[in-house]
Coordinates of C-alpha atoms in Angstrom, one line a residue:
M179 CA -90.6 -14.3 -105.0
S180 CA -87.0 -14.5 -105.8
N181 CA -83.9 -12.2 -106.3
E182 CA -84.9 -9.4 -108.8
K183 CA -82.3 -7.1 -110.2
N184 CA -83.6 -4.8 -112.9
T185 CA -82.6 -1.2 -114.0
N186 CA -84.3 -1.3 -117.3
V187 CA -87.0 -3.1 -119.2
T188 CA -87.4 -4.1 -122.5
N189 CA -90.4 -3.3 -124.7
Q190 CA -91.9 -5.4 -127.8
N191 CA -89.4 -3.7 -130.3
G192 CA -86.3 -5.1 -128.3
S193 CA -85.4 -1.5 -127.1
K194 CA -84.6 -0.5 -123.6
K195 CA -87.2 1.6 -121.6
P196 CA -86.2 3.2 -118.4
L197 CA -87.7 1.6 -115.3
N198 CA -88.7 5.0 -114.1
V199 CA -91.1 5.4 -117.0
R200 CA -92.8 2.1 -116.1
L201 CA -92.5 2.8 -112.3
L202 CA -94.6 6.1 -112.8
A203 CA -97.2 4.4 -114.7
V204 CA -97.4 1.5 -112.4
T205 CA -97.5 3.6 -109.3
G206 CA -100.3 5.5 -110.8
M207 CA -102.2 2.4 -111.7
L208 CA -101.8 0.9 -108.1
S209 CA -102.8 4.2 -106.6
A210 CA -106.0 4.2 -108.7
L211 CA -106.8 0.7 -107.7
A212 CA -106.0 1.4 -104.0
F213 CA -108.5 4.4 -104.2
V214 CA -111.2 2.2 -105.6
L215 CA -110.8 -0.6 -103.1
Q216 CA -111.1 1.9 -100.4
Y217 CA -114.7 2.3 -101.4
L218 CA -115.3 -1.4 -101.5
E219 CA -115.6 -1.6 -97.6
F220 CA -117.7 -3.8 -95.5
P221 CA -118.6 -4.3 -91.8
I222 CA -117.7 -7.4 -89.8
P223 CA -120.7 -7.7 -87.6
M224 CA -120.3 -9.3 -84.2
L225 CA -116.6 -8.7 -84.2
I226 CA -116.1 -5.1 -84.4
P227 CA -118.5 -2.0 -84.1
S228 CA -120.2 -1.5 -87.5
F229 CA -118.9 2.0 -88.1
I230 CA -115.3 0.2 -88.7
K231 CA -115.1 -1.2 -92.1
F232 CA -112.6 -3.5 -93.7
D233 CA -111.2 -2.8 -97.1
F234 CA -108.4 -4.3 -99.1
S235 CA -107.2 -0.7 -100.1
D236 CA -103.5 -1.6 -98.7
L237 CA -103.0 -4.4 -101.1
P238 CA -102.0 -2.5 -104.3
A239 CA -99.5 -0.6 -102.1
L240 CA -97.9 -3.6 -100.5
I241 CA -97.6 -5.1 -104.1
G242 CA -95.7 -1.9 -105.3
S243 CA -93.6 -2.1 -102.2
F244 CA -92.6 -5.6 -103.1
A245 CA -92.1 -5.1 -107.0
F246 CA -90.3 -1.5 -106.9
G247 CA -89.5 -1.0 -103.2
P248 CA -90.7 0.6 -100.0
L249 CA -90.8 4.0 -101.2
T250 CA -93.3 3.0 -103.9
G251 CA -95.7 1.6 -101.3
V252 CA -95.4 4.8 -99.4
V253 CA -96.4 6.8 -102.4
V254 CA -99.3 4.8 -103.4
E255 CA -100.7 5.1 -99.8
L256 CA -100.3 9.0 -100.2
V257 CA -102.0 9.4 -103.6
K258 CA -104.9 7.1 -102.4
N259 CA -105.6 9.2 -99.4
L260 CA -105.0 12.4 -101.4
L261 CA -107.6 11.2 -104.0
H262 CA -109.9 10.3 -101.0
C263 CA -109.5 13.7 -99.3
M264 CA -111.4 15.1 -102.4
V265 CA -114.4 13.2 -101.7
S266 CA -114.3 12.7 -97.8
Q267 CA -116.1 14.4 -95.0
S268 CA -113.2 13.6 -92.6
A269 CA -111.3 16.8 -92.9
T270 CA -108.4 14.7 -93.8
V271 CA -108.1 13.4 -90.5
G272 CA -109.3 9.9 -91.3
E273 CA -106.9 10.1 -94.4
L274 CA -104.1 11.2 -92.5
S275 CA -104.4 8.3 -90.2
N276 CA -104.8 5.9 -92.9
F277 CA -101.9 7.0 -94.6
I278 CA -99.7 6.8 -91.5
L279 CA -100.7 3.2 -90.9
G280 CA -100.6 2.2 -94.4
A281 CA -97.2 3.9 -94.8
A282 CA -95.7 2.0 -91.7
F283 CA -97.2 -1.4 -93.0
T284 CA -95.9 -1.2 -96.5
F285 CA -92.6 0.5 -96.1
T286 CA -91.5 -1.9 -93.4
A287 CA -92.7 -5.1 -95.2
G288 CA -91.0 -3.7 -98.4
A289 CA -87.8 -2.9 -96.6
I290 CA -87.4 -6.0 -95.3
Y291 CA -88.1 -7.8 -98.3
K292 CA -85.7 -5.5 -100.3
A293 CA -82.9 -6.5 -98.0
K294 CA -83.4 -10.2 -99.0
K295 CA -85.8 -10.8 -101.9
T296 CA -87.0 -14.2 -100.7
K297 CA -90.5 -15.6 -100.0
K298 CA -89.4 -15.9 -96.4
A299 CA -88.4 -12.2 -96.2
A300 CA -91.6 -11.0 -98.0
I301 CA -93.6 -13.0 -95.1
I302 CA -91.5 -11.9 -92.4
G303 CA -91.8 -8.2 -93.8
G304 CA -95.5 -8.7 -93.9
L305 CA -95.8 -10.0 -90.4
V306 CA -93.5 -7.3 -88.9
G307 CA -95.4 -4.7 -91.0
S308 CA -98.7 -5.7 -89.6
L309 CA -97.4 -5.8 -86.2
I310 CA -96.2 -2.3 -86.4
M311 CA -99.4 -0.8 -88.2
G312 CA -101.6 -2.4 -85.3
I313 CA -99.3 -0.6 -82.6
I314 CA -99.4 2.5 -84.5
S315 CA -103.2 2.4 -84.7
L316 CA -103.5 2.7 -80.9
P317 CA -102.2 6.3 -80.6
S318 CA -103.2 7.3 -84.0
N319 CA -106.9 6.5 -83.1
Y320 CA -106.9 7.5 -79.4
F321 CA -105.2 11.0 -79.8
V322 CA -106.2 12.0 -83.3
V323 CA -108.8 10.0 -85.2
Y324 CA -111.6 9.2 -82.4
P325 CA -111.5 12.7 -80.8
F326 CA -112.4 14.2 -84.1
Y327 CA -115.2 11.8 -84.7
Y328 CA -116.8 12.5 -81.1
N329 CA -117.9 15.9 -82.7
F330 CA -120.2 13.8 -84.7
M331 CA -120.8 10.9 -82.3
P332 CA -120.9 11.3 -78.6
E333 CA -117.8 9.4 -76.9
E334 CA -120.6 7.5 -74.9
A335 CA -122.4 6.3 -77.9
V336 CA -119.0 5.0 -79.5
F337 CA -118.3 3.3 -76.5
G338 CA -121.6 1.7 -76.0
M339 CA -121.1 0.1 -79.6
Y340 CA -117.9 -1.5 -78.3
K341 CA -119.4 -2.6 -75.0
A342 CA -122.4 -4.1 -76.7
I343 CA -120.1 -6.6 -78.2
A344 CA -117.8 -6.9 -75.3
P345 CA -119.4 -6.0 -71.8
F346 CA -116.1 -6.5 -69.9
V347 CA -114.4 -3.2 -71.5
Q348 CA -114.2 -0.2 -69.4
N349 CA -113.0 2.7 -71.3
M350 CA -112.2 3.7 -75.1
L351 CA -108.3 2.9 -74.4
Q352 CA -109.3 -0.9 -73.7
C353 CA -111.8 -0.9 -76.4
L354 CA -109.0 0.0 -79.0
I355 CA -106.5 -2.6 -77.4
V356 CA -109.2 -5.4 -77.5
F357 CA -110.9 -4.6 -80.8
N358 CA -109.0 -2.3 -83.0
I359 CA -105.2 -3.4 -82.8
P360 CA -106.1 -6.9 -83.7
F361 CA -108.2 -5.8 -86.4
T362 CA -105.7 -3.7 -87.8
I363 CA -103.2 -6.4 -87.8
F364 CA -105.6 -8.9 -89.3
K365 CA -106.3 -6.5 -92.0
G366 CA -102.6 -6.2 -92.8
L367 CA -102.2 -10.0 -92.7
L368 CA -104.8 -10.9 -95.1
S369 CA -103.3 -8.5 -97.6
V370 CA -99.9 -10.3 -97.1
L371 CA -101.5 -13.7 -97.5
I372 CA -103.3 -12.5 -100.7
T373 CA -100.0 -11.0 -101.8
M374 CA -98.4 -14.2 -101.5
F375 CA -100.7 -15.9 -103.7
I376 CA -100.8 -13.1 -106.5
Y377 CA -97.4 -11.3 -106.6
K378 CA -95.3 -14.1 -108.5
P379 CA -97.7 -14.0 -111.6
L380 CA -98.1 -10.3 -111.3
S381 CA -94.5 -9.4 -110.8
P382 CA -93.4 -10.1 -114.5
I383 CA -96.5 -7.9 -115.8
L384 CA -95.6 -5.2 -113.5
K385 CA -92.1 -5.0 -114.5
G386 CA -92.6 -5.4 -118.0
R387 CA -90.9 -8.9 -118.6
H388 CA -94.1 -10.6 -120.0

C-alpha cells in the first residue's frame, strides 16, 4: 500500500474515463460479492454457539474502503444488507445490526488509511476498526438483535447454548462480553489480514491501471 492520488483513469484507447463511473461499477461489484459471501457462512464449533456463523462479507467493503475511501465501504455494507433484506426472515433486525457493525469497521479503517496511505496506516486502521466493531456489537446485540430473536428461541435456550461451552457465565451480558465481542473483533482482524495480502495486486485492477 502506498500513496494513491487519482482523479481519472485511462482506458485502453488512451482516453480519460471519469473515476466516478469506475467507482460506481466497482462498488456494485464489491456489493454483489459481499452479498454472496454473506451466504458462505459456517459455525465455529466449541468456540461459540452454533447459531452464530462466521463469514467474510466485510472483506469486499474493506477493500473498497481502502481503494476509494471510507464512504465506499459504507455503501458496500448498505447495499449488501439491503439485498439480504429481500431474502432474510429477520425483519431487517439482523441486517440493521450487520450494517451498523460493518459500516463502523470499514469507515474507521478507511478513514485512517485515507489520512496517510501507507501499509502501517492500513494495519492501524484495521485494528482500530475491528476494536470499534467489537465494542459496538455489545449494545447492538444486547438491546436489539437478541431481544428480537428471543421471539423465536427463548432466552433460556440461547443462554444454555453459551453455558454449555463456558459454564462460568452467569447471564447474557457476560455471554456477549466473553464470546461475541472477541468473535466480532477476530472476524474484523481476519478480513484485515486477508486484505493485506490481496490489496496491492487488486488495487491497479480496481482503479483501472492494469
